[in-house]
Amino acid sequence: MTPLSPGSRDVARILSDLTTSGADREFLANAELHLPRLHELFVRLYGERSDGLERLASVVDLARRSWTERPPALKALDRERESTSDWFESERMLGGVCYVDRYAGGLSGIRDSIPYFRELGLTYLHLMPLFESPEGNSDGGYAVSSYRRVNPALGTMEELAALAADLRRAGISLVVDFIFNHTSNEHEWSQKAVAGVAGYEDFYLIYPDREMPDAYERTTREIFPDDHAGSFVQLDDGRWIWATFYHFQWDLNYANPAVFEAMAGEMLFLANQGVEILRMDAVAFIWKQLGTTCESLPEAHLLLQAFNAVLRMAAPGLLFKSEAIVHPDEVISYISPEECQISYNPLQMALTWEALATRDGRLLQQALERRHALPDGTAWVNYVRSHDDIGWTFADEDAAELGIDGSPHRRFLNDFYVGRAEGTFARGVPFQENPRTGDARVTGTTASLAGIEAGDAGGEDRVVLAHALALSTGGIPLLYLGDEVAQLNDYGYRDRPDEAGDSRWVHRPFRPAQAYADRTDADTPAGRVFARLSRLIDVRRSTPELAGNELIPFDAHHDPVVGFLRPGPAGSAVLVLANVGDHAVHIAPLTLSGLAPDAVDLIDGGRISLRPGRTLPAHGVAWWRVAVR
Ligand code: GLC
């Protein structure tokens, strides 16, 4: 056993072993580039361990073997991605997300949907968790029992690999979850850990009594209080195991480098099936330290960077997408080319809904001003809603600057979106209401939250407005499939025992066949919403100003109006204005006087003059190509 030593000696030794063992040239070049960083991260994470060097060497060997097995088509993709490293920042990118069973019955149904995905313009398809998981409640598949077997109800791993190739031929990158914070209690590792099998005892955090759990829980947050209090659950034998989410999702112990190695193996296996983007699930929770919140600790970043470095050696075309639904300062901390290249933008998502409820765009405008910028080589994934609840993750200190008190404001937003506030247009459902802390989150489909279900006159406009923002602020816009045809809440979950206790199922409906059939019928909400969103998608695709992430806030001088410029390559820019209010507003000539008077209305088509000012209808959106004077 040899501990790691700082400096270059370990790296030189591993590289020389690789050379003598005849590793392929391309792999060696990747290793030379990325091993020093992986080594440094290992020193910081596992420097105290006596087995540090052996572990690092075996991770590198794992990467080497995985590279050897990587299909030539994927190696070709790696090279292509490396030579166009900004591919995911293009205006042509458009994401879609769906559950395999609910949307298409199984993997073969997803393959049959490829023509529709192309019609829509998707270039990115996130299939919700599709791995083997416990019968009944499996947190929608987020409790994984095997990363190498597809849930047999959906298909097989061979079918998944074939689907990845079919999608790639259609110009669509396959995205799947990498659920690496925890496994299900039925995973082989968890069974072995509980049984005390040598080598697995330290895969999870298991304690004989309440002493350590009590100590940790003094500072941790309850994530699924409807399921269990605190961060631990009791095993049948009386011991306690860390379970941040459901009681059957057991957190892995990354302080043990064997866990890192095992998970890196699963990651590389998925990479070699043709997955192009890994959605890094629950990143904030992966490192635990007594006396802290156990969220977003510095080591969580080191771990992600270490996984990234392994990927750069063995599957360099892949991207990581961060799922951190936390304070905006923390969300941004996961985003860099060395860590997660893309990330959900939960702040923009939540504040879009906040603005629609309050009819006041100022918090969203402020977020676009100060929290939108990203490091080069990274992008936001902008979305209107996901398969999860909406949490009001804005920073209290930001809100305070606008005279808004965070806690009562969150309470108002929860009441508004679950239909408890007077005058609300929303039909959402509460999720994980915690009577002890007053916390709650909100669920509901876009159409139901925006007012279509309630028959509110502004409902369709709000659906379009919310998407118009996600489609124009930059990065990768992500559609929850079905929302483009205005699908409504599915209250049937209340009668399905495995779902009844988790209100997120209200917004995970089965593919709305009727709405899809209506999508060409302008007399239906589905038809109108689909036509308007399709138009926005088409415009985006041919508007280079909407690529990348650069955004210049534009003050429209009306609180309900969110405004920004997206500067383009040739001195042109697109001015985006969105009126979240219930009344038309007139944008004064003076406000527009910094722009040349002639502009192009990209959504309606045709030239317009800005000279007399412009009127934006209630819930109206404008995308104007302008010239800045
Ligand atoms: C992520 C998923 C969520 C799941 C949780 C636990 O937050 O988006 O659906 O419940 O992780 O895996």
XYZ file of C-alpha atoms and ligand atoms in Angstrom:
641
model
C 0.000 0.000 0.000
C 1.349 3.384 -0.977
C -0.126 6.754 -0.150
C -0.242 9.458 -2.793
C 2.557 11.980 -2.805
C 2.159 15.538 -4.028
C 4.304 16.479 -7.018
C 4.863 14.685 -10.278
C 6.444 11.389 -9.155
C 3.197 9.367 -8.979
C 2.056 10.660 -12.341
C 5.357 9.799 -13.995
C 5.181 6.291 -12.570
C 1.623 5.639 -13.759
C 2.395 7.057 -17.209
C 5.496 4.948 -17.568
C 3.518 1.828 -16.563
C 0.982 2.716 -19.233
C 3.687 3.053 -21.851
C 5.316 -0.250 -20.983
C 1.953 -2.013 -20.993
C 1.489 -0.812 -24.571
C -1.453 1.571 -24.053
C -2.727 3.105 -27.257
C -1.223 6.407 -28.392
C -4.418 8.411 -28.281
C -5.140 7.220 -24.754
C -1.612 8.017 -23.656
C -1.931 11.525 -25.032
C -5.203 12.009 -23.136
C -3.670 10.590 -19.982
C -0.650 12.867 -20.230
C -3.002 15.809 -20.476
C -5.449 14.918 -17.722
C -3.697 12.617 -15.274
C -1.811 15.431 -13.500
C -5.137 17.051 -12.654
C -6.739 13.782 -11.580
C -3.728 13.091 -9.402
C -3.922 16.478 -7.757
C -7.632 15.969 -7.060
C -6.931 12.547 -5.609
C -4.268 14.022 -3.351
C -6.807 16.516 -2.038
C -9.603 13.973 -1.653
C -7.697 10.874 -0.606
C -4.292 12.162 0.466
C -4.692 10.677 3.933
C -5.341 7.161 2.675
C -2.675 4.501 2.667
C -4.060 2.963 -0.539
C -4.283 6.255 -2.483
C -1.745 5.482 -5.194
C -3.096 1.985 -5.916
C -6.583 3.396 -6.235
C -5.504 6.099 -8.639
C -3.571 3.599 -10.722
C -6.552 1.288 -10.918
C -8.869 4.158 -11.951
C -6.453 4.986 -14.759
C -6.364 1.345 -15.771
C -10.151 1.301 -15.806
C -10.092 4.324 -18.119
C -7.569 2.601 -20.368
C -9.709 -0.522 -20.656
C -12.809 1.509 -21.295
C -11.035 3.445 -24.050
C -9.928 0.189 -25.655
C -13.538 -0.982 -25.737
C -14.946 2.347 -26.914
C -16.645 1.811 -30.295
C -14.893 3.545 -33.217
C -18.010 5.625 -34.017
C -17.860 7.103 -30.534
C -14.140 7.788 -30.807
C -14.903 9.642 -34.026
C -17.538 11.636 -32.178
C -15.002 12.419 -29.437
C -12.677 13.924 -32.030
C -15.462 15.905 -33.650
C -16.609 17.294 -30.296
C -13.077 18.257 -29.367
C -12.640 20.190 -32.596
C -15.977 22.041 -32.206
C -15.998 22.399 -28.479
C -18.738 25.054 -28.520
C -21.210 22.734 -30.309
C -23.704 22.871 -27.475
C -23.853 26.673 -27.481
C -25.406 26.837 -30.950
C -28.772 28.496 -31.668
C -29.780 25.164 -33.185
C -29.681 23.343 -29.868
C -33.039 22.335 -28.447
C -33.607 19.822 -25.699
C -36.567 17.615 -24.878
C -37.184 15.446 -21.837
C -39.627 12.590 -21.267
C -40.261 9.385 -19.381
C -39.680 6.416 -21.652
C -42.751 4.467 -20.469
C -45.128 7.397 -20.167
C -44.202 9.027 -23.429
C -43.628 6.051 -25.658
C -44.231 2.777 -23.841
C -40.598 1.717 -24.108
C -37.338 2.287 -25.923
C -38.769 1.077 -29.225
C -41.559 3.640 -28.909
C -38.928 6.321 -28.383
C -37.237 5.215 -31.576
C -40.582 5.468 -33.371
C -40.911 9.038 -32.088
C -37.696 10.187 -33.774
C -39.579 11.663 -36.773
C -41.611 13.814 -34.384
C -38.487 14.858 -32.480
C -37.012 15.959 -35.781
C -40.181 17.837 -36.702
C -39.868 19.656 -33.405
C -36.188 20.346 -33.942
C -34.733 18.463 -30.985
C -30.976 18.061 -30.834
C -30.882 16.720 -27.270
C -33.128 14.113 -25.697
C -33.097 13.432 -21.986
C -34.685 10.091 -21.209
C -35.684 10.008 -17.577
C -34.117 7.225 -15.455
C -34.467 3.959 -17.294
C -32.322 1.608 -15.260
C -33.335 -1.389 -13.232
C -34.910 -0.166 -10.020
C -37.164 -1.493 -7.249
C -40.745 -2.494 -8.066
C -43.367 0.007 -7.020
C -42.063 3.337 -5.808
C -38.555 3.867 -7.144
C -38.628 7.679 -7.077
C -39.352 7.628 -10.779
C -36.311 5.437 -11.369
C -33.959 7.629 -9.299
C -33.319 4.579 -7.112
C -30.989 2.570 -9.318
C -30.436 -1.137 -8.718
C -28.087 -1.595 -11.674
C -26.444 0.957 -13.934
C -25.770 -1.738 -16.508
C -29.273 -3.095 -16.948
C -32.218 -1.253 -18.412
C -35.529 -1.677 -16.612
C -36.873 -4.755 -18.469
C -40.281 -3.104 -18.847
C -38.611 -0.509 -21.101
C -36.112 -2.543 -23.113
C -32.518 -3.693 -22.913
C -29.090 -2.105 -22.772
C -28.452 -3.246 -26.358
C -31.600 -1.407 -27.436
C -30.448 1.676 -25.578
C -27.100 1.627 -27.385
C -28.870 1.135 -30.722
C -31.257 3.978 -29.908
C -28.323 6.249 -29.049
C -26.892 5.543 -32.500
C -30.259 6.147 -34.231
C -30.673 9.411 -32.361
C -27.165 10.480 -33.258
C -27.887 9.862 -36.926
C -30.943 12.107 -36.516
C -28.753 14.836 -35.002
C -29.954 14.216 -31.456
C -27.643 13.661 -28.486
C -28.822 11.149 -25.909
C -28.861 12.392 -22.326
C -29.344 10.094 -19.357
C -29.065 10.554 -15.638
C -25.963 9.645 -13.768
C -27.464 8.991 -10.366
C -24.261 8.714 -8.442
C -25.106 10.180 -5.039
C -27.043 7.085 -4.057
C -28.146 3.654 -5.194
C -31.327 1.799 -4.394
C -31.370 -0.519 -1.407
C -31.538 -3.399 -3.918
C -28.271 -2.613 -5.684
C -25.649 -5.338 -5.336
C -23.350 -2.911 -3.504
C -25.963 -2.047 -0.918
C -26.836 -5.677 -0.272
C -23.156 -6.488 0.188
C -22.587 -3.473 2.410
C -25.395 -4.432 4.752
C -24.203 -8.029 4.813
C -20.686 -6.805 5.704
C -19.008 -8.362 2.650
C -15.317 -7.456 2.634
C -14.583 -4.440 0.481
C -18.151 -3.112 0.680
C -18.513 -2.242 4.380
C -17.612 1.378 3.695
C -19.624 1.900 0.523
C -22.426 3.607 2.459
C -22.685 5.509 5.720
C -23.959 3.017 8.254
C -23.902 3.599 12.021
C -24.708 1.215 14.872
C -26.819 3.685 16.830
C -28.163 7.248 16.762
C -25.016 8.974 17.988
C -23.597 9.948 14.594
C -26.957 10.387 12.834
C -28.042 12.778 15.584
C -24.776 14.664 15.278
C -25.095 15.019 11.504
C -28.764 15.923 11.629
C -28.042 18.907 13.822
C -26.934 20.679 10.643
C -28.513 18.863 7.676
C -31.744 19.766 5.908
C -34.733 17.466 5.442
C -35.230 16.853 1.747
C -38.195 14.466 1.616
C -39.890 15.032 4.988
C -43.062 13.292 3.772
C -41.027 10.095 3.601
C -38.837 10.338 6.671
C -37.547 12.912 9.110
C -33.858 13.782 8.989
C -31.158 12.302 6.768
C -31.058 8.713 8.025
C -33.313 5.680 7.999
C -33.164 2.586 10.175
C -32.160 -0.780 8.768
C -33.983 -3.969 9.771
C -31.083 -4.875 12.038
C -31.439 -1.607 13.947
C -28.475 0.224 12.415
C -28.884 3.604 10.693
C -27.983 4.413 7.110
C -27.732 7.746 5.317
C -30.693 8.304 2.965
C -31.080 11.910 1.825
C -34.095 11.257 -0.395
C -36.432 8.265 -0.092
C -35.727 5.587 2.528
C -34.778 3.175 -0.280
C -32.149 5.524 -1.778
C -28.922 5.071 0.166
C -26.199 7.665 -0.125
C -22.787 6.420 -1.185
C -19.703 7.161 0.864
C -17.314 9.013 -1.450
C -14.745 9.407 1.292
C -13.938 5.834 0.271
C -12.002 5.887 -3.023
C -13.297 2.395 -3.846
C -16.703 4.039 -4.283
C -15.225 6.567 -6.679
C -13.593 3.807 -8.672
C -16.752 1.694 -8.792
C -18.869 4.635 -9.938
C -16.297 5.717 -12.508
C -16.680 2.211 -13.964
C -20.453 2.657 -14.284
C -19.976 6.097 -15.814
C -17.586 4.820 -18.472
C -19.865 1.899 -19.217
C -22.704 4.338 -19.972
C -20.403 6.549 -22.011
C -19.556 3.572 -24.209
C -23.241 2.898 -24.895
C -23.354 6.188 -26.786
C -24.721 8.524 -24.135
C -23.454 12.027 -24.942
C -24.507 14.012 -21.904
C -24.697 12.779 -18.338
C -27.132 14.591 -16.098
C -25.274 14.612 -12.808
C -28.037 14.002 -10.303
C -28.142 15.632 -6.878
C -24.570 16.957 -7.059
C -24.919 19.085 -3.938
C -25.192 16.062 -1.655
C -22.250 13.884 -2.621
C -19.863 14.785 0.201
C -20.625 14.716 3.903
C -18.775 16.458 6.701
C -19.885 16.573 10.305
C -20.955 20.008 11.495
C -21.857 21.279 8.032
C -25.032 21.282 5.972
C -23.471 18.439 3.953
C -24.436 20.303 0.802
C -22.141 21.779 -1.829
C -18.985 21.172 0.192
C -15.644 21.887 -1.514
C -15.046 18.126 -1.909
C -18.252 17.782 -3.955
C -16.558 19.952 -6.562
C -13.303 18.017 -6.364
C -15.196 14.771 -6.910
C -17.035 16.102 -9.954
C -13.765 17.375 -11.362
C -12.196 13.992 -10.772
C -15.032 12.233 -12.639
C -14.622 14.810 -15.397
C -10.898 14.132 -15.643
C -11.568 10.393 -15.968
C -14.027 11.126 -18.744
C -11.544 13.353 -20.578
C -9.173 10.396 -20.746
C -11.613 7.716 -21.810
C -14.650 9.367 -23.441
C -13.686 12.978 -24.094
C -16.767 13.838 -26.165
C -19.128 13.681 -23.211
C -20.549 16.560 -21.221
C -21.732 16.778 -17.649
C -24.913 18.611 -16.825
C -25.209 19.720 -13.235
C -28.427 19.297 -11.312
C -27.983 21.647 -8.374
C -31.254 23.170 -7.290
C -29.788 25.327 -4.571
C -28.858 28.934 -3.767
C -27.730 30.684 -6.978
C -24.193 31.216 -5.634
C -23.906 27.461 -5.294
C -25.540 26.646 -8.623
C -22.873 28.630 -10.430
C -20.062 27.033 -8.450
C -20.584 23.729 -10.299
C -20.232 25.228 -13.756
C -16.861 25.225 -15.479
C -15.245 23.325 -18.336
C -13.370 21.247 -15.742
C -16.478 20.382 -13.752
C -19.951 20.531 -15.309
C -20.029 22.205 -18.702
C -23.776 22.711 -18.617
C -26.261 23.217 -15.822
C -29.951 23.596 -15.197
C -30.818 27.235 -14.595
C -33.259 26.847 -11.719
C -33.154 30.538 -10.852
C -34.401 31.732 -14.218
C -37.039 28.992 -14.170
C -38.346 29.904 -10.725
C -38.226 33.643 -11.322
C -40.153 33.308 -14.574
C -42.993 31.856 -12.507
C -42.414 34.438 -9.785
C -42.774 37.223 -12.340
C -45.946 35.744 -13.806
C -47.531 35.521 -10.358
C -46.537 38.986 -9.188
C -46.889 40.630 -12.610
C -43.563 42.213 -11.738
C -40.449 41.367 -13.758
C -37.896 43.049 -11.535
C -36.497 40.024 -9.670
C -36.078 38.154 -12.946
C -34.533 41.204 -14.569
C -32.102 41.522 -11.676
C -31.162 37.834 -11.995
C -30.492 38.266 -15.704
C -28.306 41.248 -14.890
C -26.198 39.690 -12.187
C -26.531 35.923 -12.254
C -26.624 35.035 -15.918
C -22.948 35.305 -16.900
C -21.009 32.041 -17.161
C -17.406 30.991 -17.727
C -16.376 30.459 -21.360
C -17.064 26.980 -22.640
C -20.167 26.439 -20.529
C -23.898 26.935 -20.979
C -27.171 27.070 -19.120
C -29.955 24.651 -19.755
C -32.969 26.931 -19.623
C -36.330 25.380 -18.922
C -39.839 26.320 -17.952
C -40.362 23.367 -15.652
C -38.909 19.927 -15.118
C -40.098 16.585 -13.773
C -39.410 17.995 -10.311
C -41.145 20.557 -8.173
C -40.492 24.277 -8.404
C -38.496 25.548 -5.446
C -38.106 29.283 -4.895
C -34.322 29.262 -4.896
C -33.732 32.990 -5.337
C -31.265 34.668 -2.987
C -32.915 36.493 -0.109
C -30.246 39.168 -0.311
C -31.161 39.871 -3.956
C -34.839 40.098 -3.109
C -34.139 42.390 -0.158
C -32.597 44.956 -2.503
C -35.984 45.221 -4.168
C -37.759 45.496 -0.822
C -38.975 41.892 -0.995
C -38.821 39.753 2.140
C -37.809 36.228 1.060
C -39.794 34.009 3.443
C -43.241 35.597 3.133
C -42.645 35.965 -0.589
C -42.019 32.232 -0.921
C -45.163 31.555 1.106
C -47.120 33.817 -1.225
C -45.724 32.051 -4.294
C -46.565 28.633 -2.866
C -50.104 29.741 -2.037
C -50.459 31.333 -5.439
C -49.350 28.299 -7.387
C -51.323 25.757 -5.392
C -54.426 27.817 -6.018
C -54.836 29.113 -2.466
C -54.244 32.800 -3.132
C -57.122 34.972 -4.209
C -57.221 35.723 -7.914
C -54.740 32.997 -8.814
C -54.765 31.512 -12.300
C -52.644 28.518 -11.267
C -53.690 24.944 -10.557
C -50.604 23.489 -8.903
C -50.258 21.024 -6.047
C -48.026 21.367 -2.981
C -44.986 19.084 -2.660
C -43.190 18.166 0.570
C -44.939 20.734 2.722
C -43.015 20.779 5.971
C -45.243 22.017 8.772
C -42.245 22.277 11.084
C -40.286 24.678 8.900
C -43.079 26.106 6.733
C -41.165 25.003 3.614
C -43.020 23.770 0.574
C -42.552 23.461 -3.143
C -44.958 23.421 -6.067
C -45.848 20.912 -8.775
C -47.968 21.191 -11.922
C -47.614 21.143 -15.707
C -46.776 24.356 -17.471
C -50.288 24.701 -18.883
C -51.933 24.065 -15.512
C -49.655 26.458 -13.655
C -50.016 29.154 -16.310
C -53.802 29.300 -16.238
C -55.008 27.105 -19.101
C -56.531 24.561 -16.754
C -58.366 27.295 -14.861
C -59.639 28.774 -18.116
C -57.795 32.029 -17.514
C -57.716 34.226 -20.602
C -53.968 34.781 -20.286
C -53.079 31.102 -19.896
C -51.857 30.372 -23.403
C -49.969 33.638 -23.602
C -48.153 32.833 -20.366
C -47.126 29.406 -21.666
C -45.707 31.077 -24.746
C -44.044 33.864 -22.769
C -42.326 31.457 -20.383
C -40.997 29.397 -23.285
C -39.990 32.515 -25.209
C -37.729 33.428 -22.293
C -36.195 29.953 -22.059
C -35.666 30.009 -25.823
C -33.994 33.401 -25.919
C -31.753 33.847 -22.891
C -29.072 31.536 -24.314
C -27.668 28.085 -23.747
C -29.793 25.016 -24.381
C -33.549 25.456 -24.075
C -35.206 22.325 -22.704
C -38.847 21.392 -23.331
C -40.766 19.012 -21.125
C -42.313 16.979 -23.926
C -46.065 17.366 -23.953
C -45.893 20.949 -22.746
C -45.618 22.068 -26.373
C -49.201 20.830 -26.792
C -50.348 22.346 -23.495
C -50.754 19.134 -21.509
C -52.660 19.506 -18.259
C -52.138 18.004 -14.818
C -52.755 14.296 -14.361
C -54.687 13.879 -11.105
C -54.845 10.120 -11.737
C -51.642 9.738 -9.714
C -53.753 9.997 -6.573
C -55.335 6.645 -7.403
C -52.046 4.937 -8.190
C -50.671 3.690 -4.860
C -47.007 3.965 -5.816
C -47.445 7.582 -6.843
C -50.123 8.885 -4.486
C -47.601 10.018 -1.888
C -45.531 12.067 -4.334
C -47.353 14.962 -5.958
C -44.665 15.384 -8.629
C -46.589 12.713 -10.535
C -49.289 15.291 -11.182
C -47.021 16.863 -13.779
C -45.618 13.693 -15.307
C -48.645 12.759 -17.429
C -48.789 9.987 -19.992
C -48.204 11.204 -23.545
C -51.259 13.363 -24.234
C -52.375 11.613 -27.420
C -55.418 13.820 -27.980
C -53.452 17.015 -27.560
C -50.867 15.768 -30.053
C -53.675 14.906 -32.489
C -55.000 18.444 -32.018
C -51.697 20.112 -32.613
C -52.639 21.216 -36.129
C -56.082 22.427 -35.040
C -56.039 26.137 -34.264
C -59.383 25.839 -32.505
C -57.770 23.989 -29.615
C -55.359 25.215 -26.937
C -52.991 22.427 -28.033
C -53.045 23.656 -31.623
C -52.573 27.297 -30.749
C -49.791 26.703 -28.232
C -48.043 24.270 -30.564
C -48.174 26.681 -33.495
C -46.808 29.555 -31.441
C -44.038 27.527 -29.816
C -43.085 25.950 -33.131
C -42.743 29.416 -34.568
C -40.438 30.477 -31.734
C -38.364 27.334 -32.151
C -38.028 27.915 -35.902
C -37.035 31.522 -35.410
C -34.483 30.614 -32.795
C -32.870 28.084 -35.056
C -32.188 30.715 -37.703
C -31.152 33.502 -35.336
C -27.424 33.366 -34.568
C -27.784 36.179 -32.028
C -29.578 33.665 -29.793
C -26.546 31.349 -29.597
C -24.114 31.490 -26.712
C -24.805 33.233 -23.451
C -23.992 36.915 -23.870
C -26.859 39.050 -22.680
C -27.106 42.783 -22.092
C -29.928 43.862 -19.804
C -32.311 46.388 -21.340
C -34.302 48.657 -19.051
C -37.787 49.023 -20.556
C -38.827 51.367 -17.719
C -41.871 49.331 -16.776
C -41.802 46.963 -13.796
C -43.734 44.207 -15.602
C -41.362 44.209 -18.567
C -38.272 42.021 -18.642
C -35.840 43.187 -21.315
C -32.449 42.222 -22.710
C -30.347 42.385 -25.828
C -28.634 39.361 -27.325
C -25.750 40.738 -29.338
C -24.936 38.946 -32.549
C -21.872 38.399 -34.656
C -22.310 41.246 -37.173
C -23.142 44.239 -34.980
C -26.807 43.298 -34.893
C -28.673 42.257 -31.795
C -31.980 40.780 -30.846
C -33.992 42.771 -28.345
C -36.207 40.560 -26.226
C -39.050 42.133 -24.280
C -41.573 40.194 -22.209
C -44.512 41.777 -20.447
C -45.566 39.634 -17.482
C -48.364 42.028 -16.587
C -52.091 41.850 -17.267
C -52.132 45.156 -19.152
C -50.565 46.396 -22.339
C -47.585 48.721 -21.841
C -46.192 51.333 -24.145
C -42.416 51.333 -24.510
C -41.594 55.003 -24.956
C -39.665 56.339 -27.981
C -36.974 57.635 -25.655
C -36.449 54.143 -24.202
C -35.825 52.807 -27.697
C -33.817 55.796 -28.895
C -30.451 54.068 -28.548
C -31.538 51.701 -31.316
C -31.809 52.411 -35.037
C -35.473 53.125 -35.851
C -35.826 50.265 -38.312
C -36.129 46.823 -36.796
C -37.367 43.393 -37.786
C -40.052 41.641 -35.818
C -38.680 38.110 -35.851
C -41.767 36.411 -34.467
C -44.440 38.039 -36.626
C -42.108 38.659 -39.542
C -41.841 42.041 -41.194
C -40.204 45.382 -40.590
C -41.272 47.690 -37.812
C -40.353 51.196 -36.776
C -39.272 51.886 -33.242
C -39.537 55.656 -33.726
C -43.047 56.075 -32.259
C -42.326 53.614 -29.438
C -44.007 50.222 -29.350
C -46.887 48.720 -27.433
C -46.483 45.294 -25.875
C -49.777 43.541 -25.162
C -50.537 41.889 -21.823
C -48.335 38.750 -21.513
C -46.786 39.711 -24.828
C -43.302 38.898 -26.052
C -41.170 40.607 -28.684
C -38.033 39.374 -30.409
C -36.831 42.265 -32.528
C -33.657 42.315 -34.557
C -32.260 45.767 -33.944
C -29.148 47.763 -34.690
C -27.547 49.497 -31.735
C -26.619 53.080 -32.630
C -32.950 14.676 -8.317
C -34.082 14.266 -9.231
C -35.288 13.957 -8.417
C -34.956 12.849 -7.452
C -33.691 13.171 -6.645
C -33.160 11.956 -5.966
O -33.221 15.820 -7.625
O -34.345 15.273 -10.155
O -36.395 13.628 -9.208
O -36.037 12.659 -6.576
O -32.646 13.646 -7.445
O -32.495 11.136 -6.891
